[in-house]
Coordinates of C-alpha atoms in Angstrom, one line a residue:
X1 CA 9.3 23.5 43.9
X2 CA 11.3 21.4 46.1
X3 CA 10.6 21.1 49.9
X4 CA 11.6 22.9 52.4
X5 CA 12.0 22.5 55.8
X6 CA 10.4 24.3 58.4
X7 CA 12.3 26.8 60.9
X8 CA 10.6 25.2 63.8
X9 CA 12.1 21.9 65.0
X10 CA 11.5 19.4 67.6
X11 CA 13.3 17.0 69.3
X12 CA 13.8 13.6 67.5
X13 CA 10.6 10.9 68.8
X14 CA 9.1 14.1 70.3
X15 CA 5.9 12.9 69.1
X16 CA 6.1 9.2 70.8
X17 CA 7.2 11.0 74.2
X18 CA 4.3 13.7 74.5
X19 CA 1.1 12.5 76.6
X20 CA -1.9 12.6 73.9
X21 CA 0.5 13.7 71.0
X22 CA -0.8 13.1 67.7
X23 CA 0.8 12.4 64.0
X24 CA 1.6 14.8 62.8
X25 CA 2.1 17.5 64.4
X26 CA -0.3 20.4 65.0
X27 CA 2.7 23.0 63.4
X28 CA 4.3 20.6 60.3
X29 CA 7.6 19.9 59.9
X30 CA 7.5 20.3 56.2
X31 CA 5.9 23.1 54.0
X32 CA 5.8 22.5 50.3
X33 CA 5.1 26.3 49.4
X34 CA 4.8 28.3 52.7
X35 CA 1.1 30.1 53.5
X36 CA 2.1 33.1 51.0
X37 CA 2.6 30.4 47.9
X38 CA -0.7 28.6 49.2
X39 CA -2.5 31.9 49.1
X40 CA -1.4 32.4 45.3
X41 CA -1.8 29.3 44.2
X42 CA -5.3 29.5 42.7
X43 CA -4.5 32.4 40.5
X44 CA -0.9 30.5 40.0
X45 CA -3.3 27.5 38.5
X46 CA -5.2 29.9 36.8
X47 CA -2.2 31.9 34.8
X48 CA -0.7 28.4 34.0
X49 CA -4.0 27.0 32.6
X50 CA -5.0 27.4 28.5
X51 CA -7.5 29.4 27.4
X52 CA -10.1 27.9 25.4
X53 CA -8.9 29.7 22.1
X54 CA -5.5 28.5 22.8
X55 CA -6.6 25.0 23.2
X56 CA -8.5 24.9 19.9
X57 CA -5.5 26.6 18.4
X58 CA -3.1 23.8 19.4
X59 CA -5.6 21.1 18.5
X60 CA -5.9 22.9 15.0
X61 CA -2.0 22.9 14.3
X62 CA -1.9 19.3 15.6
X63 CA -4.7 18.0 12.9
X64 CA -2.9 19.9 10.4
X65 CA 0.5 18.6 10.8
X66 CA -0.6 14.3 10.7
X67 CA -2.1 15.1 7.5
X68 CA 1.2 16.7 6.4
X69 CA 3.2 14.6 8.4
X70 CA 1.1 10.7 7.1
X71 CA 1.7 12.5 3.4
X72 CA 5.3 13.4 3.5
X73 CA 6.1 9.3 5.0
X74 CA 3.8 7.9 2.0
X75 CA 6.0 10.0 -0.8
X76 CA 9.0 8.8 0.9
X77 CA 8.1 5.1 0.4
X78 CA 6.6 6.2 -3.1
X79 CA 10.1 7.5 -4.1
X80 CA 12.1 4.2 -2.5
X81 CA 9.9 2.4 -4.6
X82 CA 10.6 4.4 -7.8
X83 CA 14.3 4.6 -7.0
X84 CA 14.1 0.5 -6.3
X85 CA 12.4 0.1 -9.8
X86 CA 14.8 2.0 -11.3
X87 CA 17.8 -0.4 -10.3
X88 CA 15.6 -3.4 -11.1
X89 CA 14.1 -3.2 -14.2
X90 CA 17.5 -2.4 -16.3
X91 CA 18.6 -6.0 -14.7
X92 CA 15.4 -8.0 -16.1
X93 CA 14.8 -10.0 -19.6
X94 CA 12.3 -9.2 -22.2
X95 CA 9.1 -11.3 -21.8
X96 CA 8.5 -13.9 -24.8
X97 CA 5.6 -15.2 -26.4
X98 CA 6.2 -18.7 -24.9
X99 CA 4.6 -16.9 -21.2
X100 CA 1.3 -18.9 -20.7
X101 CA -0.4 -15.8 -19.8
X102 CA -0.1 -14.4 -23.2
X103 CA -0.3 -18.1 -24.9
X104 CA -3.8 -18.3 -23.5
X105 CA -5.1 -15.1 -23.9
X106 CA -3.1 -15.1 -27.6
X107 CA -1.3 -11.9 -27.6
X108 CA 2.2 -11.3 -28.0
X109 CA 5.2 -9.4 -25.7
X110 CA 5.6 -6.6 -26.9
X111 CA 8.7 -4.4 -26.4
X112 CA 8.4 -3.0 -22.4
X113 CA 7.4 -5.7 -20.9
X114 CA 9.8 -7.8 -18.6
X115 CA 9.9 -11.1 -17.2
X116 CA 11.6 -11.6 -13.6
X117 CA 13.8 -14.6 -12.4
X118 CA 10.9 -16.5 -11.3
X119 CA 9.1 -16.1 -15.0
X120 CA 6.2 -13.7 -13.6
X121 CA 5.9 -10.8 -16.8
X122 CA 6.3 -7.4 -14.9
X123 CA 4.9 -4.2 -16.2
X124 CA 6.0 -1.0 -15.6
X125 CA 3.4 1.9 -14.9
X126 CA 5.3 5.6 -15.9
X127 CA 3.5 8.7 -15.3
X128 CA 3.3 11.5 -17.8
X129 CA 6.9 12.6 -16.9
X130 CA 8.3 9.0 -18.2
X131 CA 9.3 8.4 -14.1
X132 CA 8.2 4.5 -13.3
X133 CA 6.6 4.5 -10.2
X134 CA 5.4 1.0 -10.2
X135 CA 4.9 -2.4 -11.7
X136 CA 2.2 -4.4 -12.5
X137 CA 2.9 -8.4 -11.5
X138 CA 1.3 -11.3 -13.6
X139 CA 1.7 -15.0 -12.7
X140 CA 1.1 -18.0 -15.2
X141 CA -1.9 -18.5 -13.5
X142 CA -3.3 -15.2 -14.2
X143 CA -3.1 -13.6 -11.3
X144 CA -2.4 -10.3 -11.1
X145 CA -0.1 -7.8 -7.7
X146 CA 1.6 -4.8 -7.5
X147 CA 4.7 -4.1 -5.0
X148 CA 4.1 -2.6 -1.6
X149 CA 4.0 1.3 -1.2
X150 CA 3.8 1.9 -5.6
X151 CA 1.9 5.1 -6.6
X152 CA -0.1 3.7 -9.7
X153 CA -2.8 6.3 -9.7
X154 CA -2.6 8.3 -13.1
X155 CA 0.3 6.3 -14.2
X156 CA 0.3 4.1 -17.3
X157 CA 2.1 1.1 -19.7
X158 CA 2.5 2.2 -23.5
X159 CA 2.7 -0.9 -25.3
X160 CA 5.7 -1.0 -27.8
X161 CA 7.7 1.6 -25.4
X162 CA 10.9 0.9 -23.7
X163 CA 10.0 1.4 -19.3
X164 CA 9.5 5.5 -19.5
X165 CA 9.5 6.3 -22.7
X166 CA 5.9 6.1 -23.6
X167 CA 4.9 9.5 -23.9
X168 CA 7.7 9.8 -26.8
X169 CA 5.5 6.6 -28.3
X170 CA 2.3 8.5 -27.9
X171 CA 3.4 12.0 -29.3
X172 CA 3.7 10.2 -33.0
X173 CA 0.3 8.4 -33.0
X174 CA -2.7 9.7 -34.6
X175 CA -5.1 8.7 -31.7
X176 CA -4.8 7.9 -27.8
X177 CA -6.3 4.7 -27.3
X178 CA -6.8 3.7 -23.4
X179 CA -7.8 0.5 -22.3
X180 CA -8.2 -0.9 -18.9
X181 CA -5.8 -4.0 -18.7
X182 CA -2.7 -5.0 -20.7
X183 CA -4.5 -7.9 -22.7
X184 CA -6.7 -5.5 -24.1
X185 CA -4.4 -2.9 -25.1
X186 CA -2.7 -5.7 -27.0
X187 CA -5.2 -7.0 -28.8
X188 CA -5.9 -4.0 -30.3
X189 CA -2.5 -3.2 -31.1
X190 CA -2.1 -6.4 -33.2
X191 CA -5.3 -5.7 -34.5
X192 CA -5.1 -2.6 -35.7
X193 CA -1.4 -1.4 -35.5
X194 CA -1.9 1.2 -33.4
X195 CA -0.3 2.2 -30.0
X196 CA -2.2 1.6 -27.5
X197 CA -2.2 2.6 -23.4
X198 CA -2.3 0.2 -20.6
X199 CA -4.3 2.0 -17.5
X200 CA -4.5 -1.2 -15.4
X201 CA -8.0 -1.1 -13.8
X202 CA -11.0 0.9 -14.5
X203 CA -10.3 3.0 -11.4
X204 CA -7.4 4.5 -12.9
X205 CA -9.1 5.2 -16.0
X206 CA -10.1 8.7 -15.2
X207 CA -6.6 9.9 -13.8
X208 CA -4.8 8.3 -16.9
X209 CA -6.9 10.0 -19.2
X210 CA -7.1 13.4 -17.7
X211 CA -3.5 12.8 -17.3
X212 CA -3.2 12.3 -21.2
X213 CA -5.1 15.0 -22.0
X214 CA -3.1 17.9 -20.3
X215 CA 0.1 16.2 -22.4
X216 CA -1.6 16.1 -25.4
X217 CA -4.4 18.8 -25.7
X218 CA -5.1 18.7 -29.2
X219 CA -5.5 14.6 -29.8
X220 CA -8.0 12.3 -29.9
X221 CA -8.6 9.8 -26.9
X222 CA -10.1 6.5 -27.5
X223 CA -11.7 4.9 -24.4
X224 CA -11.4 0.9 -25.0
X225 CA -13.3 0.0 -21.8
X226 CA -15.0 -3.4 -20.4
X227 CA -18.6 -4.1 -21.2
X228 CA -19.8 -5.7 -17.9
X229 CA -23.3 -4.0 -17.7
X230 CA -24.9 -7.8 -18.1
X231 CA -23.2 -8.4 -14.8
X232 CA -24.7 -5.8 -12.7
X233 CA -28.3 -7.4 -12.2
X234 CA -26.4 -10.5 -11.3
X235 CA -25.8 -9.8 -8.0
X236 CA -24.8 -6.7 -5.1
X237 CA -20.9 -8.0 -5.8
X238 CA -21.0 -7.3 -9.3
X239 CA -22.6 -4.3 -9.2
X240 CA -19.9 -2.9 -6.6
X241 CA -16.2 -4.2 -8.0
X242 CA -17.3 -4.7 -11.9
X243 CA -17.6 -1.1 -13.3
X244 CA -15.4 -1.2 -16.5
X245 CA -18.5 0.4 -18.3
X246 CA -18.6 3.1 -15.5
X247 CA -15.5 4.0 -15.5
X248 CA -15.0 3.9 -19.2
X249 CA -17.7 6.2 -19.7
X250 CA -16.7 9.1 -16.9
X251 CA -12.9 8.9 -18.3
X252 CA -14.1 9.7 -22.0
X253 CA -16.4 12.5 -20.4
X254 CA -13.9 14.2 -18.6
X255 CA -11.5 14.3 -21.4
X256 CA -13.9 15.3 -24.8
X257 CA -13.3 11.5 -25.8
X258 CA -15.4 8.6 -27.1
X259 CA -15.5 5.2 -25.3
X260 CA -16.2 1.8 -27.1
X261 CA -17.1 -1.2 -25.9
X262 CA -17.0 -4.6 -27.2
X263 CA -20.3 -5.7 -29.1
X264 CA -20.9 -9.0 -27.9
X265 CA -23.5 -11.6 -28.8
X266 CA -26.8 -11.2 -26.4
X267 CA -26.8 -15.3 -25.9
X268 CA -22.9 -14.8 -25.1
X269 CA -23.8 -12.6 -22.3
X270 CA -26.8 -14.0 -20.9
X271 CA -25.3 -17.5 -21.2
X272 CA -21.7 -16.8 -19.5
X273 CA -21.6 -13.3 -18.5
X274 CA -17.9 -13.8 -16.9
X275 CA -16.3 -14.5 -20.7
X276 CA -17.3 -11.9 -22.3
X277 CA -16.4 -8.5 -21.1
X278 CA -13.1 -7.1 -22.7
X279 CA -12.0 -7.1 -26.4
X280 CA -9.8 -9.6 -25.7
X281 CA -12.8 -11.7 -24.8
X282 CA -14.7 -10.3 -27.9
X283 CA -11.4 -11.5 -30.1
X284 CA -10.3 -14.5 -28.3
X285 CA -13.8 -16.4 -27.5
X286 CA -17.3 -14.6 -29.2
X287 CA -18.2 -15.7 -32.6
X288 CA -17.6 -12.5 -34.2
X289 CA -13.6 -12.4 -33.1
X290 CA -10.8 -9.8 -34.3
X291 CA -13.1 -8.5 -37.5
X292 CA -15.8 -7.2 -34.7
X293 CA -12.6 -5.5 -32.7
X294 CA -11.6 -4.5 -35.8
X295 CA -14.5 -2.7 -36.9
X296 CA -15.5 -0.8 -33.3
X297 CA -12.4 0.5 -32.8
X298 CA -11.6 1.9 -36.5
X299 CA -15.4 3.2 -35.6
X300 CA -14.6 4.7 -32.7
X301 CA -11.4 6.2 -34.3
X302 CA -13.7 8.0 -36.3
X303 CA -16.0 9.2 -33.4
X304 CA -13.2 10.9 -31.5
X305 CA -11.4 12.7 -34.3
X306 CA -14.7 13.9 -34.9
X307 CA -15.0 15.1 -31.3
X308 CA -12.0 16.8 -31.2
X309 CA -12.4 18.7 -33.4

């Protein structure tokens, strides 16, 4: 409410010319609501205020709508990245064999996977709709980085499939085999000559293979995963970031399936534990090579038809 001024005026410096006058004036020259509005005021205040239910209410609405809010900005940048991957890959080569990531761990580039301008290999992760969502990044070196804002959880590489068109792949193969990282899943491709699924760490084991399983109910799945249990007594660190067996094992239990793991030597384990953990490892370095790859995962073949059925 604006102010108003009072009815009651005096002359200009009235104050400065009155013996013993004092500022400001006994009656004031401006009322803000009048002695009525004054009165009410309290109950005013009171009418205005929120009850406590209302006050919860609001804060309720409010924690429900960053949740929804966060959620809805992520699958924005989710979709930009998808629609960004879509334009791009179409654009890049097809990875060779002459990449010294696969020269040293002695695989071979199999039809999906790209190589960018800067000769990085770049592999695409689909989810069970065939939509690419994100890409996996390998350097020369080894090293290994995904793009900014990707949703890779429960999205997957099918070796031998063009970008998307891995479930197609999958729907003719006798068996599902899942493996943790793209090495692996080569290795036993060109071991055994069958298609085999890339899932990119053992976190995303569990979503991939649950994932697979609602596609293809009726198949058996073939956990591959990383033996790295002779790691764990090592150290706090392993034990927290190095759960390939872990992992392996609660992705073939949530799906009926059968996990295998690489059957090292005892002295290759105790004597350099960080060598020998995949079946690459097992093929490329341990004295028993591709024949041992060869013979688990035929085994385990066996093992999950049998649990299928």
């Amino acid at each position: 409410m604006t102010l108003a001024k009072a009815q009651a005026s005096f002359p200009q410096n009235d104050w400065v010319k009155a013996p013993g006058a004092k500022w400001p004036l006994e009656k004031p020259l401006w009322n803000a609501w009048g002695i009525a509005d004054l009165e009410q005021l309290p109950a005013r205040q009171a009418q205005e205020r929120p009850t406590p239910k209302a006050k919860a209410a609001s804060f309720e609405a409010q924690a429900r709508q960053k949740p929804a809010d966060k959620e809805g900005e992520l699958h924005a940048a989710h979709e930009n990245t998808a629609a960004s991957l879509a334009a791009k890959l179409p654009t890049l080569s097809r990875a060779t064999n002459a990449h010294a990531y696969l020269r040293r761990k002695g695989i071979s580039a199999h039809e999906g996977l790209k190589k960018n301008c800067y000769g990085n290999l770049v592999i695409p992760a689909q989810d069970i709709h065939g939509k690419v969502w994100a890409a996996q990044k390998i350097y020369t070196d080894g090293n290994k980085c995904y793009q900014a804002d990707n949703l890779k959880t429960g999205c997957f590489h099918v070796l031998g499939a063009a970008p998307g068109q891995g479930v197609a792949v999958l729907a003719k193969a006798a068996v599902i085999i899942l493996t943790q990282g793209y090495a692996t899943a080569a290795t036993i491709t060109e071991t055994t000559s069958h298609p085999t699924v890339a899932a990119f760490d053992s976190n995303n084991l569990v979503p991939v293979a649950q994932a697979l399983r609602g596609c293809f109910p009726d198949k058996p799945i073939l956990i591959c995963g990383n033996d790295d249990r002779h790691l764990e007594h090592r150290s706090r660190l392993h034990a927290k970031f190095h759960a390939g067996y872990r992992n392996a094992t609660k992705a073939a239990e949530a799906v009926a399936g059968v996990a295998v793991f690489p059957p090292f030597t005892q002295t290759e384990t105790a004597e350099r534990p960080k060598e020998f953990i995949s079946f690459n490892d097992l093929a490329q370095k341990s004295t028993r090579g591709r024949a041992a790859v060869e013979i688990a995962i035929r085994a385990g073949i066996g093992r999950a038809k049998d649990a299928i059925q």
